[in-house]
Every structure is written in C-alpha cells, then in structure tokens.
XYZ file of C-alpha atoms in Angstrom:
290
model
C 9.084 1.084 19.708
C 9.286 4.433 21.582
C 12.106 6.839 20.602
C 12.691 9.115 23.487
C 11.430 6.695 25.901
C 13.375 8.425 28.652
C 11.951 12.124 28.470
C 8.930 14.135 29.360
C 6.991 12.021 27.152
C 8.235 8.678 26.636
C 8.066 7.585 30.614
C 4.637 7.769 30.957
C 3.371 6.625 27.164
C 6.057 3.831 28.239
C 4.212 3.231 31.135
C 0.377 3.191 29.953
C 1.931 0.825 26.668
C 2.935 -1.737 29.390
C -0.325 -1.665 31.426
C -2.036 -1.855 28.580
C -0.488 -5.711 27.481
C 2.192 -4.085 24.759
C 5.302 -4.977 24.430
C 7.453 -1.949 24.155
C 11.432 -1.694 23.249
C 12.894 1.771 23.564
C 15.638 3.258 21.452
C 19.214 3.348 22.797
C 21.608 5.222 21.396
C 24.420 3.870 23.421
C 25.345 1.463 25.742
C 25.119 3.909 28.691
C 21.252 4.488 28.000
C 20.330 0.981 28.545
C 19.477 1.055 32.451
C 17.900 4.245 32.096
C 15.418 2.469 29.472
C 14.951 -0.405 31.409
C 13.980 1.365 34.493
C 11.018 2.649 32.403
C 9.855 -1.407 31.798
C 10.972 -0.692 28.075
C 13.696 -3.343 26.563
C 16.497 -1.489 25.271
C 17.213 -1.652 21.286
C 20.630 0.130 20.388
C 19.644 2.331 17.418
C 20.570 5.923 16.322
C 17.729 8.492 15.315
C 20.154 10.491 12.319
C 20.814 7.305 10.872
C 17.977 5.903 8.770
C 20.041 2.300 8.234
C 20.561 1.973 12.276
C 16.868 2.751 12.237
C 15.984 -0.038 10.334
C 17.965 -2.847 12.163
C 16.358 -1.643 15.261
C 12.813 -1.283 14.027
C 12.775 -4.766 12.558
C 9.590 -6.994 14.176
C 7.628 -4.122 15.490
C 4.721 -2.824 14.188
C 4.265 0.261 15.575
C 6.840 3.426 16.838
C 6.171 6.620 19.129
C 8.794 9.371 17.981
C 8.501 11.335 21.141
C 11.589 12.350 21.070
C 13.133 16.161 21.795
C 15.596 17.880 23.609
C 13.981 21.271 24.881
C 16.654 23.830 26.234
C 15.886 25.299 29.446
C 17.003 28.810 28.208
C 14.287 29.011 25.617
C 15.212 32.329 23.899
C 18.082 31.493 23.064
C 18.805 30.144 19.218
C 21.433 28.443 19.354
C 19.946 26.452 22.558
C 17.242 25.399 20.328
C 19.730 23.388 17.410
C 19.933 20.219 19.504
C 16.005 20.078 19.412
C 15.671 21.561 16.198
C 17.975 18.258 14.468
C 15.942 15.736 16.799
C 13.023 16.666 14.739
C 14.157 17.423 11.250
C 16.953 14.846 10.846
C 15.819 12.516 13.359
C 12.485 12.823 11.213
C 13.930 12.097 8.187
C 15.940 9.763 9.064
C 12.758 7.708 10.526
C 10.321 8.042 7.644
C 13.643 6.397 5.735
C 13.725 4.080 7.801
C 9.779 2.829 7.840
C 9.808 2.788 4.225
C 12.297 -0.488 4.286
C 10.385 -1.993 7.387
C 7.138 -3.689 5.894
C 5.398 -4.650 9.102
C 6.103 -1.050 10.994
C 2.521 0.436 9.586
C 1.680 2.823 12.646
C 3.909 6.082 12.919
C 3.333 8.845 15.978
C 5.128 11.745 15.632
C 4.981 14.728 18.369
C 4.976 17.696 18.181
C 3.776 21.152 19.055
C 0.679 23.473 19.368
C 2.428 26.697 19.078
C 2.939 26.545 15.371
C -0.713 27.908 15.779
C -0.915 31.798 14.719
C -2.335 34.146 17.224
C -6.042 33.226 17.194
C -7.270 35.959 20.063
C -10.330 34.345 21.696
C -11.153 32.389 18.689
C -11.193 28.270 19.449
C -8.316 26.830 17.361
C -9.110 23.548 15.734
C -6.252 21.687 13.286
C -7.618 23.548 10.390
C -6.796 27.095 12.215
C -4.129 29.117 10.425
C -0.343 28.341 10.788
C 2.592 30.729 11.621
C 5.738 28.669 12.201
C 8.751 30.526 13.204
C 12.110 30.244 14.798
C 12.285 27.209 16.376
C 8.591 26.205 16.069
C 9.029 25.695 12.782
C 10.874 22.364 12.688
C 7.706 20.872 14.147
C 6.328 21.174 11.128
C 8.706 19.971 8.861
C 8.879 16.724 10.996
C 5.484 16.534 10.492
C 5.505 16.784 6.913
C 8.587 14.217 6.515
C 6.593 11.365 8.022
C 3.477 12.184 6.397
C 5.084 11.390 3.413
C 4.833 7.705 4.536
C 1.310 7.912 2.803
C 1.367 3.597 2.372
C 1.010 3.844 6.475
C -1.319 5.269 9.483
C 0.838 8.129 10.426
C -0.321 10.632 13.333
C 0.818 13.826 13.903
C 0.496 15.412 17.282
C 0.452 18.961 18.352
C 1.058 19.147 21.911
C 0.692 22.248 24.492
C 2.774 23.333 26.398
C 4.058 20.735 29.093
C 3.620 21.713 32.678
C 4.265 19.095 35.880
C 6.797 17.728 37.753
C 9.252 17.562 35.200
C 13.116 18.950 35.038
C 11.979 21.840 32.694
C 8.802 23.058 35.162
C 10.559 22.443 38.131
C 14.076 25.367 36.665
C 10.855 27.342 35.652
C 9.535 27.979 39.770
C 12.932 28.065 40.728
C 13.736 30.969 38.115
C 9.948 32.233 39.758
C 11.166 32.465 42.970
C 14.255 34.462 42.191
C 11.335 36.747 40.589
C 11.361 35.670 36.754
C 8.535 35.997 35.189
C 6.290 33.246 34.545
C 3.379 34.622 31.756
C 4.214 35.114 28.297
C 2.046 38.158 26.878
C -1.205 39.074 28.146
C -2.787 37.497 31.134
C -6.339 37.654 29.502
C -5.011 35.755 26.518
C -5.185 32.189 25.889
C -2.822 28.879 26.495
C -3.345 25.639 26.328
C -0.811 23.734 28.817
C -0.877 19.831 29.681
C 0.251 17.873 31.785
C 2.739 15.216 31.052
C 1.119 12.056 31.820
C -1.886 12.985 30.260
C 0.020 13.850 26.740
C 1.837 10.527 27.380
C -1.798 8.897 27.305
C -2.326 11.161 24.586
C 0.126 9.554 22.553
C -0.710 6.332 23.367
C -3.963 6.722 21.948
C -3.188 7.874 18.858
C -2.115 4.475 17.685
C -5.730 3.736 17.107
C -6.497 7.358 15.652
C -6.733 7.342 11.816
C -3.896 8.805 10.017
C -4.259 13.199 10.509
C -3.080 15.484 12.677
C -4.409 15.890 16.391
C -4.235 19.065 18.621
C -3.506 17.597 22.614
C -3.948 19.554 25.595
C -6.134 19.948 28.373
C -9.131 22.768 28.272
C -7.377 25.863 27.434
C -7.480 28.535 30.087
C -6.002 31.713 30.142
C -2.421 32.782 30.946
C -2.920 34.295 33.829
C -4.743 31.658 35.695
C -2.099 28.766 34.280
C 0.595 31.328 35.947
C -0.700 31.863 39.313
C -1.174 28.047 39.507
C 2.380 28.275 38.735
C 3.043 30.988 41.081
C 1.279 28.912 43.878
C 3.909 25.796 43.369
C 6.555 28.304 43.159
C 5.743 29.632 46.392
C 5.587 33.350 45.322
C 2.868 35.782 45.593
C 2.252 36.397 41.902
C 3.079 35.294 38.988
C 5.097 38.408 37.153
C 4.429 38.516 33.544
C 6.431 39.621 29.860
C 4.117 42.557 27.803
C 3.288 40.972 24.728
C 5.059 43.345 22.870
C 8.142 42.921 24.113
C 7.894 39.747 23.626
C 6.570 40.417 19.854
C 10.107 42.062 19.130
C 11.993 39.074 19.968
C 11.887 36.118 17.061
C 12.470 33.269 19.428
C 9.922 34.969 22.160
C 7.321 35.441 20.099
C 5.521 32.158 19.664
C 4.965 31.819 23.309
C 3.343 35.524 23.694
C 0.576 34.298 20.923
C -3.107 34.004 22.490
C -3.820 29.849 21.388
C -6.913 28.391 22.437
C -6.597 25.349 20.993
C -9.143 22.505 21.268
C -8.718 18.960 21.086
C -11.669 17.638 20.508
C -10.825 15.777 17.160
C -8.305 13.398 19.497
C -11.338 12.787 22.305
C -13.827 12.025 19.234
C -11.745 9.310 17.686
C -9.856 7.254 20.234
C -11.669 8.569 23.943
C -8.881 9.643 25.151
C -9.592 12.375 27.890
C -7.440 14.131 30.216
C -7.334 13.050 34.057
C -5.997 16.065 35.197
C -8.040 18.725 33.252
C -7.447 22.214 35.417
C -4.108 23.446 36.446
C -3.565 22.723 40.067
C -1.477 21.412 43.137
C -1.988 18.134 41.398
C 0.155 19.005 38.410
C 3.334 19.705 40.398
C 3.621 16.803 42.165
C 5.409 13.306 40.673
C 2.940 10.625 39.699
C-alpha cells in the first residue's frame, strides 16, 4: 500500500514497486482520486488517512505500506500554509500506527520524512546520530516519526529526506518565482544542502522495505548552496541565482530551518539495502520529466 501515491513521492516509488513484480494498491480518499491512482499502475483502495478504522479496512491483505504522503505549500513561510502538511503527518501518523496495530500481516511500515530537522552542523558531515533542532513546521516530522516507531512488534523505517528538487509542481513555481527575480539560496552560498531528486527518493523509499527497522538520512551527495542554486538559476533561465542572508533568514521562525548549513550523508541507507542515487549532481538532468 502507498499512501500518497499521487505526489512527489508516491509516482515514482509506485513506479519502481511495479517493475519490481509488487503488487501495489494506493490510498483513495474519494471517489474522484481513483483515475488519478490508476494512471500511476496502483489499484485504488478507498481509505482515509485521519481515520485509523478506515485505515484498517483498507490495509487488510497487505503486508507492507509507504506513508509518503504530504501536502507542501508553495508559500513556505507562511504558518498557516504549513497546517494542511503539518495534520498529514501528525494525525495521518497516528491514525496509521492505529491502524497497523489491528492488521496482523501489515509488518513493514515506511514513513517519510525530512532532513531539515537536522541542527546547523557548519561543515561537519551529518549522520542520523547528529543533533536535532525541530522547529516550526519541521517539527511534525518528528513526531510522525516517533508515532510509528511505537509499532515496536514491526520493521518500521523512518526516512529523512532532502530537499526535493526536479520537475515537479513545487520546483517548477520555484524558477518561475526566479525569473521574476526571487531569490533562490537560503543563507550562505558556502554553506551546505543536501537536495534530491524525486525519482531517486522514490527509489529511496522503495528500498527501505528491506532496511532493518531505524531511521535513514536520503539525499544525493551534499553540495553547497550556491552551486545547487545556480543549477537552479540555469533551468530558470536567469543569470544568477539571488540569495536570502542567513540572518535574515535566522529572524524568521518558519525561514529558519532552510538557512541551516546540513551536510547530511546517507551512507547508512547505501550500506544496508544498495540503494544509490542515479542522478547524483545537480544538473540539466534534474529539471526535466522522467
């Protein structure tokens, strides 16, 4: 079963599941959703994420789900944006670990979620052990993370993803917004970020149903702001990629994750399941579909 089979995420995990000989059902939460999940190759299952009973009925007979769910606002600084997303991952969490408890033969949970609950960590590399500093909305990554770790009878992986650059809706307002000259670097260009691209962190995902339970940084090689933003700037079309001081950026709650210097390394994920990513270095090769 993949929950958000639809988004960002779920289209290409969808995708590798079905190439790989799975059978994979995606969640519905209406009527209306079905052709969207079926264009994916997934079979449609009617189910609601906040309620833990409509979970169960619709994770009967499979053995395995993908919450890669989340509904990411395009205005990012903005709070109130951010409470769609924010109840995907702590009710829709809840409501899934619930859910699992009553459903014997589920015994493989994969939860996503995201590498900037990661505190500053300079030029240091940041493994899953490296300090924490959720806040604002990063912060309900964790929690979700904690409600289906509680499923300790089960193998449940926890994911913390990079940032998600590609071909996707969210990229694509982000060069638009570049070429009307918004900015498109966070803090410091000689400071750290670890981006990925969407297909790979689908694979990603994938994988991780034959990692052992734990958590499990995913990105590609982290590189440093300014380099991820003039690969930006070169998709946008502009000359250069403009960028936020860091402290500004440190002065605004819901800014300030994204101005943090995160070198994260995912090493742990590559060790355990040989998953690698195809498209390593930020390039033409991330903007275009496929």
């Amino acid at each position: 079963m993949v929950i958000g089979a639809t988004g960002v995420l779920g289209v290409p995990a969808v995708a590798r599941l079905l190439a790989a000989g799975h059978e994979v059902s995606g969640l519905s939460r209406d009527a209306s959703r079905a052709p969207a999940i079926e264009a994916t190759g997934a079979k449609p299952v009617p189910g609601d994420l906040f309620s833990a009973s409509s979970l169960v009925t619709a994770l009967r007979g499979h053995d395995a789900v993908l919450n890669l769910a989340t509904r990411i606002p395009r205005k990012v600084t903005s709070k109130s944006a951010w409470a769609a997303n924010d109840r995907v991952r702590l009710a829709g969490s809840a409501a899934l670990a619930a859910a699992v408890r009553e459903v014997e033969e589920l015994r493989i949970v994969v939860q996503e979620g995201i590498s900037f609950v990661y505190a500053d960590g300079g030029d240091r590399v940041l493994a899953e052990d490296a300090p924490l500093r959720p806040r604002g909305v990063t912060a309900s990554s964790v929690v979700a993370h904690e409600n289906v770790a509680a499923l300790t009878d089960r193998t449940v992986v926890r994911l913390r993803i990079g940032t998600l650059v590609g071909s996707d809706t969210l990229t694509a307002a982000l060069l638009a917004s570049a070429r009307r000259g918004a900015p498109l670097i966070m803090g410091s260009r000689t400071d750290w970020t670890t981006a990925i691209h969407p297909s790979d962190a689908g694979a990603a995902a994938v994988a991780a149903l034959d990692a052992p339970s734990g958590v499990y940084n995913v990105g590609a090689p982290a590189v440093r702001k300014g380099e991820l933003g003039e690969a930006m700037a070169a998709a946008a079309g502009v000359r250069k990629a403009r960028a936020v001081p860091k402290w500004v950026l440190s002065r605004v709650a819901m800014a300030e994750p994204m101005a943090r210097s995160q070198r994260v390394d995912s090493g742990k994920l590559m060790a355990v399941t040989g998953w690698r990513c195809e498209r390593p270095v930020p390039g033409p090769d991330w903007f275009t579909a496929g």
